[in-house]
XYZ file of C-alpha atoms in Angstrom:
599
model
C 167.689 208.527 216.871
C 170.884 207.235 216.660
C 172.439 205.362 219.804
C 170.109 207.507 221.700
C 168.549 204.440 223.012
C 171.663 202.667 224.712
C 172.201 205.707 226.592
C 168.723 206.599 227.577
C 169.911 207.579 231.637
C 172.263 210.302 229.862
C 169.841 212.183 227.506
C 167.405 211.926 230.642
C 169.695 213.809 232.798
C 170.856 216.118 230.712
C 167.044 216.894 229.593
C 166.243 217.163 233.073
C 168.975 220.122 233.509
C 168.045 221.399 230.353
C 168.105 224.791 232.153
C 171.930 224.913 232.401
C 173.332 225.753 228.947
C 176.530 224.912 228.815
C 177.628 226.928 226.576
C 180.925 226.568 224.257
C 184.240 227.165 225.582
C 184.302 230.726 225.307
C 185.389 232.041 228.763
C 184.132 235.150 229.205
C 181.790 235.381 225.845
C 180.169 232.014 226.773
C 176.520 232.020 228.028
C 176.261 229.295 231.024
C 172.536 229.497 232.429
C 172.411 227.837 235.716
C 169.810 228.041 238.646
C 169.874 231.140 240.435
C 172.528 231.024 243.554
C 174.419 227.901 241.890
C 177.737 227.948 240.443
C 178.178 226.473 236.936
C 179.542 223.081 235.979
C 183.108 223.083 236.604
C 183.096 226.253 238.803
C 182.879 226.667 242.836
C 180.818 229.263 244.145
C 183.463 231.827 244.815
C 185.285 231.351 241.801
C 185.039 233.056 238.686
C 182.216 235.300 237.965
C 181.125 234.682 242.012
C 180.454 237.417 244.748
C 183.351 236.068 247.817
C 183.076 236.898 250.937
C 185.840 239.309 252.835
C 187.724 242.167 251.941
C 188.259 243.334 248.095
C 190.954 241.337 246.444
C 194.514 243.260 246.494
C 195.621 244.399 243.094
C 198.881 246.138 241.952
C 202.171 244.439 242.345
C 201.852 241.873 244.968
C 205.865 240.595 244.328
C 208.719 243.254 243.023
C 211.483 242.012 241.103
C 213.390 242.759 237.995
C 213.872 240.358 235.223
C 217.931 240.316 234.729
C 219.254 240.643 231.285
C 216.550 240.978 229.611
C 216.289 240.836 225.827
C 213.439 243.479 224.027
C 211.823 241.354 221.516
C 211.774 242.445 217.615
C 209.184 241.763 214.789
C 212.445 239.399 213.546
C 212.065 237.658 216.758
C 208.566 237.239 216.243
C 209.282 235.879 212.530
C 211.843 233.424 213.191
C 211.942 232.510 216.734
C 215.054 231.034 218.856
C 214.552 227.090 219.454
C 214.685 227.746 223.068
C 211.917 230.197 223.300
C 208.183 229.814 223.141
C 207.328 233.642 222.387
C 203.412 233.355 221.414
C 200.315 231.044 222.024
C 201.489 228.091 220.008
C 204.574 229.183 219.927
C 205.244 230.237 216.203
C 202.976 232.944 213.993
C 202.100 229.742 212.087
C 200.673 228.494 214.755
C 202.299 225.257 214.785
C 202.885 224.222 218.547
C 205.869 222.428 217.227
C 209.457 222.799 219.437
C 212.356 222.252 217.224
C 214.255 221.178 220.277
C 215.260 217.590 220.264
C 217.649 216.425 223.215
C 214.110 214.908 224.656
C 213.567 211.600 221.972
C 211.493 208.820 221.628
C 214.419 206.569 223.024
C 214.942 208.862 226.729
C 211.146 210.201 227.767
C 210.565 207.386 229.067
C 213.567 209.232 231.971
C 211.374 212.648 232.214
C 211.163 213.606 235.790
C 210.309 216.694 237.627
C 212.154 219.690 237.904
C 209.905 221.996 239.813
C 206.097 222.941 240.832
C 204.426 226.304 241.188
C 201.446 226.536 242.553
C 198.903 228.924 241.000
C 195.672 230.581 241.842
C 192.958 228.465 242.970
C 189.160 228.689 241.760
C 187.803 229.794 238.487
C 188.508 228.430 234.969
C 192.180 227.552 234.563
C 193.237 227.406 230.315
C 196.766 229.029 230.390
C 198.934 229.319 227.523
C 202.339 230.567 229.229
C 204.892 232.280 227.107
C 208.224 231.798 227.426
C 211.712 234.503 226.549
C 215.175 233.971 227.624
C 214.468 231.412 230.517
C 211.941 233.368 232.035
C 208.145 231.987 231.782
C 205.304 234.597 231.801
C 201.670 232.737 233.135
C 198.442 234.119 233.478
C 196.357 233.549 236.650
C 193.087 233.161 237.299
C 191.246 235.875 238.858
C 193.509 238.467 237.001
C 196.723 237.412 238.389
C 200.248 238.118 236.113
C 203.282 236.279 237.354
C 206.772 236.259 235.676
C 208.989 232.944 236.930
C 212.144 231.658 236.880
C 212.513 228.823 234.405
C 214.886 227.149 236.520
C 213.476 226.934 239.834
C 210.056 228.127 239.517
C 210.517 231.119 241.458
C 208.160 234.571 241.161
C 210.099 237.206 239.782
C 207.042 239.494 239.788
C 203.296 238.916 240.724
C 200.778 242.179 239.350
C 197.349 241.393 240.206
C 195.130 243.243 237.968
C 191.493 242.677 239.033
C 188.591 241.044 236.948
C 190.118 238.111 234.601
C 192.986 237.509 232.245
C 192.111 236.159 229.065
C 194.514 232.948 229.715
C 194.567 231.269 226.209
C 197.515 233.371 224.819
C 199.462 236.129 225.988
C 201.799 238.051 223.902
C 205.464 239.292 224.351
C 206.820 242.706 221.833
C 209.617 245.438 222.779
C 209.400 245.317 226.080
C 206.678 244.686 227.454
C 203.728 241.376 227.663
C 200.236 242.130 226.416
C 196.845 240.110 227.500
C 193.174 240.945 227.224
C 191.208 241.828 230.410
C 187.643 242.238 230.780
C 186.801 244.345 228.024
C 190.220 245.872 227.563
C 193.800 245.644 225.840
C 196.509 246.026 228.387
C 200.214 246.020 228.359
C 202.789 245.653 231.100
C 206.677 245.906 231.432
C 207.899 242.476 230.899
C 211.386 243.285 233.076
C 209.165 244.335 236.311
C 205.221 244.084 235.611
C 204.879 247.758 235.929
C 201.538 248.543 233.628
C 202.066 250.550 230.687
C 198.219 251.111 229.178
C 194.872 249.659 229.123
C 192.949 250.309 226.431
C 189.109 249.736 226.362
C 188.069 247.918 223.342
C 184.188 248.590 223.810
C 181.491 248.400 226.682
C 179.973 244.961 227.544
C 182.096 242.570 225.348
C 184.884 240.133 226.781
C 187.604 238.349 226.145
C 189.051 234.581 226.648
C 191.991 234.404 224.431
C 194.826 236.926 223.836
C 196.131 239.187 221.113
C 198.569 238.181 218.357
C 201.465 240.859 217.826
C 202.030 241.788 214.353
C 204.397 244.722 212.706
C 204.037 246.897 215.855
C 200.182 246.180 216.284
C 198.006 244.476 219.008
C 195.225 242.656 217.391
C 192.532 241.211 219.044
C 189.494 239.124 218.566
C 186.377 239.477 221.056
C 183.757 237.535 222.541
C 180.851 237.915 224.429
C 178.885 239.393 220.677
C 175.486 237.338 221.502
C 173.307 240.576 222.397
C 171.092 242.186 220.110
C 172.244 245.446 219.635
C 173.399 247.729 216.880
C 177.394 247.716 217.566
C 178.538 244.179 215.823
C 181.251 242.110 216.406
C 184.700 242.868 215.303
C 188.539 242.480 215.448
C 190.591 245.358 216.127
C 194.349 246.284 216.183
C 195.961 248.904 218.557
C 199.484 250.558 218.689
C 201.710 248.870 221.131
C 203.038 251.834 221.791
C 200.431 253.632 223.687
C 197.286 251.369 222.819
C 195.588 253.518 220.392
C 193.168 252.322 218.400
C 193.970 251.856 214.940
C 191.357 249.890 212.637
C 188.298 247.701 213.217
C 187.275 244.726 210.888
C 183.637 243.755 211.700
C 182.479 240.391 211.647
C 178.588 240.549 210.925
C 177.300 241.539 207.077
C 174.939 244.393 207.465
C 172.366 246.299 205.428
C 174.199 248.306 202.990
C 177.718 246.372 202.983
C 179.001 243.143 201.500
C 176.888 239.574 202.410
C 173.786 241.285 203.825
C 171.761 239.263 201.960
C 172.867 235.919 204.221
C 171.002 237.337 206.930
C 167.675 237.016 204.880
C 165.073 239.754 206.130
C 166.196 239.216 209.659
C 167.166 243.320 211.110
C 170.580 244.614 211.461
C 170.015 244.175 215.247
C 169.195 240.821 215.254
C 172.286 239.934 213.486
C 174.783 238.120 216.412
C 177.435 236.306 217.045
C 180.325 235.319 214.847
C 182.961 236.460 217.460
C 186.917 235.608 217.377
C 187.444 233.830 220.540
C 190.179 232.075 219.534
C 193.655 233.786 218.612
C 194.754 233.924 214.769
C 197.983 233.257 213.037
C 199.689 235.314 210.375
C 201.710 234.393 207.317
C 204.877 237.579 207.231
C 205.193 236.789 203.690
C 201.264 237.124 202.440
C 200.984 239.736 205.262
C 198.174 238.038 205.782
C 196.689 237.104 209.336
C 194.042 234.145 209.537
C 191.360 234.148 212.037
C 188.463 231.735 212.344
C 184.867 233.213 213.523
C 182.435 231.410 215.743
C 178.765 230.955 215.044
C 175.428 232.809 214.082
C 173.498 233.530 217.532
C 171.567 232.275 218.737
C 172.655 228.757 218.053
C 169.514 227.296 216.600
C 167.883 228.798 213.465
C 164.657 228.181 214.363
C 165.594 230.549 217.423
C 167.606 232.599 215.502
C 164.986 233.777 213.275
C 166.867 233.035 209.899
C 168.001 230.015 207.944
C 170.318 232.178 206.332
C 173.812 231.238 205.145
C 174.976 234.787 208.201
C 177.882 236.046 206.925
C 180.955 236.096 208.143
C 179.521 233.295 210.871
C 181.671 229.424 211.370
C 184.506 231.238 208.898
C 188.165 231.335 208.104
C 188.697 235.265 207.163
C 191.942 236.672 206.124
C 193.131 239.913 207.167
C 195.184 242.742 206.124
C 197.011 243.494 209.395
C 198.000 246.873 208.216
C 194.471 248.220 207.499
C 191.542 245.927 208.853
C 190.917 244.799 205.091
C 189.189 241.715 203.853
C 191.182 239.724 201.489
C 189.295 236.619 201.155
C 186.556 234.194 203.643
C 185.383 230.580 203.786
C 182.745 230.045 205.438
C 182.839 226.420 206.496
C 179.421 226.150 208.063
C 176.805 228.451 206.257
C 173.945 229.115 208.690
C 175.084 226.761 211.172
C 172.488 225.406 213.193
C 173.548 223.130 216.136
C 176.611 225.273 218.100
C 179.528 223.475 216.161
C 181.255 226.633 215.255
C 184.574 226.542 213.477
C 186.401 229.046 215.180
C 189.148 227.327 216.275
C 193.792 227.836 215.472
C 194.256 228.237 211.829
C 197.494 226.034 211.128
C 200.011 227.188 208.221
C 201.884 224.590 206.602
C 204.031 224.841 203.626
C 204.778 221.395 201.466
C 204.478 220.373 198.278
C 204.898 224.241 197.060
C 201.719 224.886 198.508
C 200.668 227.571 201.329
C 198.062 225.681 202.934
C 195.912 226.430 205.897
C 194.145 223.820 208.212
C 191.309 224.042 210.883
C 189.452 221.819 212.631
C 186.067 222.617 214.156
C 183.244 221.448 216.335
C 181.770 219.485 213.496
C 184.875 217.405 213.387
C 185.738 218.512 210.054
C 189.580 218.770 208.919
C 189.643 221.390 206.452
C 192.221 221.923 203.668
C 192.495 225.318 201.960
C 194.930 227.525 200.278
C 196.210 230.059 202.249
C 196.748 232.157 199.214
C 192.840 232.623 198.182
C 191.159 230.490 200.382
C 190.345 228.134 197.933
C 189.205 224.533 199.242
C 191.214 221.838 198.710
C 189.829 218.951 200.836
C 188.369 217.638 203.945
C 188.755 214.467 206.286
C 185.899 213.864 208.900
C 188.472 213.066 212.009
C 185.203 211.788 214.086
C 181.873 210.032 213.819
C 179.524 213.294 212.573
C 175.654 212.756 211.069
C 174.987 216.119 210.476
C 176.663 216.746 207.286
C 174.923 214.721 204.131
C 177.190 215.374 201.627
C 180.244 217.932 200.794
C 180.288 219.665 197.578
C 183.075 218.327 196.125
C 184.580 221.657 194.266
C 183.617 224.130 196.849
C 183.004 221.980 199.878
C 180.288 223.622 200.796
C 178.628 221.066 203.105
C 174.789 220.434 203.528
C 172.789 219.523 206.208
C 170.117 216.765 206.974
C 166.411 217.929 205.641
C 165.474 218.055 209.958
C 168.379 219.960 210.332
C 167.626 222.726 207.544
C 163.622 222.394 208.874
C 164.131 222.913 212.372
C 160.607 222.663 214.521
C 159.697 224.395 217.824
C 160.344 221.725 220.671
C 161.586 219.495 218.837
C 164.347 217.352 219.264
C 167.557 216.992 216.600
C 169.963 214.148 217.001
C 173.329 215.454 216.265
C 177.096 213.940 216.811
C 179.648 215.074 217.343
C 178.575 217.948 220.383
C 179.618 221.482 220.988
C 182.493 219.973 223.062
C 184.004 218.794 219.720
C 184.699 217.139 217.183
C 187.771 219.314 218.463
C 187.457 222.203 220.705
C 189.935 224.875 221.641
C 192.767 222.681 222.682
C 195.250 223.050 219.818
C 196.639 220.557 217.678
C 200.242 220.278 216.382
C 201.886 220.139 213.397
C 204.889 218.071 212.997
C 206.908 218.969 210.644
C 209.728 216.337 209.894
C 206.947 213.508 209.957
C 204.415 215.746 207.706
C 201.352 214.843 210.084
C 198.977 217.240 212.188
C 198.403 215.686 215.635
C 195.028 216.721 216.758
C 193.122 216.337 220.329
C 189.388 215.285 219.838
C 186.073 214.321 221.272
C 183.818 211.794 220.210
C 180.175 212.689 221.767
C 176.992 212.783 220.512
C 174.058 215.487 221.694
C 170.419 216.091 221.137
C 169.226 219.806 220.649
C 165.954 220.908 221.450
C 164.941 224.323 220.092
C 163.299 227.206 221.583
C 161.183 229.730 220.116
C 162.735 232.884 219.110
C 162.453 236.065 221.035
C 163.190 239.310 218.493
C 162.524 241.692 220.776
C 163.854 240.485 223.961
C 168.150 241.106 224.172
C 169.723 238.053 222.483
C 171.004 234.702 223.393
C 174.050 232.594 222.845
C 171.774 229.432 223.502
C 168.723 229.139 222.553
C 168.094 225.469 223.073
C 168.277 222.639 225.751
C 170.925 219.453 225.558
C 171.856 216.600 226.782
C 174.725 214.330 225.219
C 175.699 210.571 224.652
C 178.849 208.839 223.296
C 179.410 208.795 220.234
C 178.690 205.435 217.971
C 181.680 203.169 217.416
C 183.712 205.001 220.451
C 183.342 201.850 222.962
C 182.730 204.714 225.378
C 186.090 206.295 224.739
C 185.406 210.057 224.425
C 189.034 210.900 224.371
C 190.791 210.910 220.746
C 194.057 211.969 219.982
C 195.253 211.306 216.538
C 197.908 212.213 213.302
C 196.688 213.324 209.341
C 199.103 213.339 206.694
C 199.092 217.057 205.679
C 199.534 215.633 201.911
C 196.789 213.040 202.258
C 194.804 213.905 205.172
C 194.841 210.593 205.505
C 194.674 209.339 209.649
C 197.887 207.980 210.128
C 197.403 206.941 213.665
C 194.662 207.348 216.499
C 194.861 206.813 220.514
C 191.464 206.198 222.306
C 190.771 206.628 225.319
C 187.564 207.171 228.351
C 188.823 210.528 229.726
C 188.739 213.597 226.918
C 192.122 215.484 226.359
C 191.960 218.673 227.660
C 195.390 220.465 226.478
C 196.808 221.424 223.643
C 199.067 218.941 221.460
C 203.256 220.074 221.902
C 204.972 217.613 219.600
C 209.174 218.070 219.417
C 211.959 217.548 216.906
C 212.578 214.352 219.169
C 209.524 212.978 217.758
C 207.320 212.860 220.884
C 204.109 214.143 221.100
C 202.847 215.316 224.736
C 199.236 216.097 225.588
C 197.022 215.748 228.797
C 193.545 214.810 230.053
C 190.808 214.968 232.177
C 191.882 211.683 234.615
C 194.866 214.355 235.827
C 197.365 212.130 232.997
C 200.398 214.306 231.174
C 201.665 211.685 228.845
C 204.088 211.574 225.868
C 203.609 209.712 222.712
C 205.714 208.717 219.548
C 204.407 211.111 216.620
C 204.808 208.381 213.876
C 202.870 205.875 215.663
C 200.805 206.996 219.085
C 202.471 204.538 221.236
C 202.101 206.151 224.835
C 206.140 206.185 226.239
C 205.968 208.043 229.489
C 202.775 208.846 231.661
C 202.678 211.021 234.913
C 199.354 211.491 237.342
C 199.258 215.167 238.699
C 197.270 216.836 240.906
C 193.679 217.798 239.528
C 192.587 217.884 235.599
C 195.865 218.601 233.356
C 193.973 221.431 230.983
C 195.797 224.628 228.782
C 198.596 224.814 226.786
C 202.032 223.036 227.344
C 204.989 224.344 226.117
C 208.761 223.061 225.166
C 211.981 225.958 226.388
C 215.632 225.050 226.863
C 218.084 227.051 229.404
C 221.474 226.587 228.912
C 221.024 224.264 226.462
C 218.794 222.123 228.343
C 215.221 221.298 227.166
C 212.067 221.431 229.658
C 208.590 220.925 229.229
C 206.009 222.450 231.196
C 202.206 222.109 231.529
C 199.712 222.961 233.661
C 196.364 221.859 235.816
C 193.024 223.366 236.759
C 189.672 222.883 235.998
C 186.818 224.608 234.083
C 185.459 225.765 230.833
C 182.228 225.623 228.817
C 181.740 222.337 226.733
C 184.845 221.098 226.847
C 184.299 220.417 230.881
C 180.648 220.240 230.984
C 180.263 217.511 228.424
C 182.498 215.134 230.204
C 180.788 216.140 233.494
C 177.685 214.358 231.993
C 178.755 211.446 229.985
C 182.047 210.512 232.523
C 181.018 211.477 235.622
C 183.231 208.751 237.235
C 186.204 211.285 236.046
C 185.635 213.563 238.770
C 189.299 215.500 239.167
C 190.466 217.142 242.373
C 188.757 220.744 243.258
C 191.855 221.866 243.852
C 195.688 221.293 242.424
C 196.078 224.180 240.171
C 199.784 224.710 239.056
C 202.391 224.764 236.560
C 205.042 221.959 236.331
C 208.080 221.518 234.899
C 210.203 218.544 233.875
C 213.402 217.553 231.989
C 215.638 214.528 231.291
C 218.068 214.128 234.409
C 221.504 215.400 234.288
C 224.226 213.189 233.048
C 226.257 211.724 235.770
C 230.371 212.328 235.122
């Protein structure tokens, strides 16, 4: 087993709490087993998901204010956004997380400083992606708080607290009003004042831990939480943004009667789980075509599972019709995937060459190249150490698994690298345009599964197996990778190693820098054509979510934010770095900018 050996303490520990399941970065729709009366990894009793003490929390608007001037935002908006806004998760409908704003270079972030600090809610698991329109930033709290700020100075403009839990990665702006995911619903609110507007109920016992993506007038959302066994399936749905009506449904598990069926071998139509969309898609205006990846088959193991079936439209990249729910074409990266290294993750659009490609990175490591067009496969990179994957077919790229892998046995163990923290995990890459790379965040760990026997006619699982984790051969024990593919190539142009995993997105700039942060509470910039680190801060707990670039009055800011939390991602490192122990506390959003020029 390799490199098991070396780190013998770690696989005994994480054997020993083989009862806590850490389960993979899905917020709300991820499984975590723990004791009974003990919080999960990452999360303080009291936080989210934990009976407090006291008197109910308040909800309703908490701060009044109106936002001044404010602009409604148009489809055209949405299509071609101003350089000084950041209007969606990732900023752009091609998901790029790329700021065309350049007064912040290579040559002058080494001068960032702060501008401001706002402290946000305290407790649970902290992921935001803020969204920012006209120098006003919109930021999702934990424990179901909505704030509207001031760009400038930080200061709440509005506060709604709406109970339960926001879905924090990605928050949408339309018209006039923001819309998030809740719970189990679709809700709008006035952007100007944080009035709500409608909540919609998507279905009964799902959740949510990423936001919708506007499109043509229509909210469409993904959902998690689709590990039961039950009749209803998984799905994607759009509403009106109007009034939050309903409008179609595309479901995301092949039952008896309808298209890939058969993938699910002879297992019944209520065994059939997983596959949600936990991850918000992108959309290409010009295709009409809106990309969403799918997570795994549940439970995770297919010994547990009950099928060794390729479980259709599981570990996928399916494109939508956003007007009508329709199909137009799938890849399914990882048929019957068997070790919780889903590829659900931000499909990338990038057009060069006279190509319309799309890229995706999942658990497994795997950079995957396909045209956006049909969904044809075009190539692959391996961006990590992985041993699961034997060979790649090399005109479909359908991969193939080790024989242990495919012939899974009850108790016992498979070796498999990299783990269900990554490979690469929700935190987003970037695509830099002018220097034709993708700068991606990764991890390099190693785990060992153990499955469990399945359990038809109990109510489902998204586990199904115990782990415990290692670092990954050849690291040096640096678990943190950030690094750059050429988008023509996929060659790795660059790479920057590290001990503590990177736990935000990648924001790289027209300036050429690069910024990303990690576990050990760092925020640091870094030249996209080489990785050269050129300005480090140390904030106040674990810097974790999704930075973003704005300008005011033609002034460029970027702003980030800490907090702790989250599945895989923070459970993994909890294990195999537990000398990387961030602050409980310290969760807020910062801001900084170059000084002003002196007369």
């Amino acid at each position: 087993m390799l490199g098991l050996k070396k780190y013998i303490v770690l696989a005994l520990f994480g054997i020993a709490v083989s009862s806590v399941l850490i389960a993979a970065a899905q917020g709300g729709g991820a499984q975590v087993q723990t004791p009974a009366g003990q919080a999960p990894a990452g999360q303080r009793a009291g936080g989210r998901g934990q009976r407090q003490d006291g008197p109910p929390p308040v909800t309703g608007l908490t701060v009044t204010g109106e936002v001044q001037n404010f602009v409604p935002v148009t489809d055209a908006m949405l299509r071609n956004p101003d350089p000084g806004d950041w209007l969606m998760i990732r900023r752009d409908y091609h998901a790029s997380d790329y700021s065309p704003l350049n007064q912040i270079t290579r040559d002058n972030v080494k001068d960032l400083q702060l501008v401001w600090k706002s402290p946000m809610n305290e407790g649970g698991t902290n992921q935001p992606a803020p969204i920012v329109h006209n120098g006003v930033i919109y930021l999702a709290n934990t424990g179901g708080i909505m704030q509207a700020l001031d760009g400038l100075t930080g200061k709440v403009i509005w506060e709604n607290h709406l109970g339960g839990n926001i879905a924090m990665r990605g928050i949408s702006i339309y018209g006039n009003n923001i819309y998030l995911a809740n719970g189990n619903r679709v809700t709008a609110l006035d952007a100007r004042n944080g009035k709500n507007v409608w909540s919609t109920e998507i279905a009964q016992g799902y959740n949510n831990s990423s936001g919708p993506l506007i499109v043509n007038g229509k909210v469409i959302e993904g959902l998690g939480s689709c590990q039961r066994y039950q009749e209803e399936k998984c799905f994607m749905s759009a509403y009106d943004a109007t009034n939050g009506k309903q409008l179609w449904r595309f479901y995301t598990i092949a039952t008896t009667g309808n298209p890939g069926a058969e993938t699910w071998g002879n297992l019944p139509d209520r065994n059939r789980a997983g596959a949600e969309m936990w991850i918000t898609g992108s959309y290409d205006p010009v295709l009409n075509l809106t990309y969403w990846g799918t997570a795994q088959a549940k439970p995770w193991m297919t010994l547990t599972r009950g099928t060794e079936g390729d479980a259709l439209y599981s570990s996928s990249t399916i494109a939508v019709n956003p007007d009508d729910g329709k199909l137009k074409w799938y890849y399914q990266h990882a048929p019957g995937e068997a070790l919780d290294l889903d590829i659900v993750f931000e499909r990338v659009l990038v057009d060069v060459g006279g190509q319309n490609l799309l890229f995706t990175i999942g658990k497994d490591g795997i950079l995957w190249k396909l045209d956006r067009r049909t969904g044809k496969y075009l190539g692959h990179k391996e961006t990590v150490f992985q041993n699961i994957w034997t060979k790649f077919d090399p005109v479909t790229g359908k991969p193939t698994y080790r024989e242990d892998i495919l012939k899974e046995a009850l108790g016992k163990p498979v070796d498999a690298c990299p783990t269900s923290a990554g490979g690469k995990n929700w935190p987003a890459m970037s695509y830099n345009a002018p220097a034709g790379v993708l700068i991606a965040p990764l991890v390099q760990a190693c785990q060992v599964m153990v499955p469990q026997a399945a359990n038809l006619d109990g109510n489902g699982s998204g586990g199904g197996a115990s782990r415990s984790f290692y670092e990954s051969p050849g690291s040096d024990g640096n678990f943190g990778k950030i690094a750059a593919y050429d988008v023509r190539t996929l060659k790795e142009v660059w790479s920057l190693q590290q001990r503590a995993t990177f736990l935000t997105a990648v924001v790289s700039t027209a300036g050429g820098v690069a910024f990303v942060g990690d576990r050990n509470q760092k925020f640091k910039a870094v030249d996209v054509k080489t990785g050269k680190v050129l300005w480090e801060t140390t904030l106040a707990t674990s810097v974790q979510g999704f930075p973003v670039s704005f300008s005011i009055g033609g002034k460029q800011y970027i702003g980030v934010t800490t907090g702790r939390g989250g599945g895989s991602p923070w459970g993994v490192p909890n294990t195999v770095t537990p000398e990387i122990n961030p602050p409980q506390t310290g969760f807020a959003m910062y801001v900084f900018a170059l000084p002003d020029k002196k007369n």
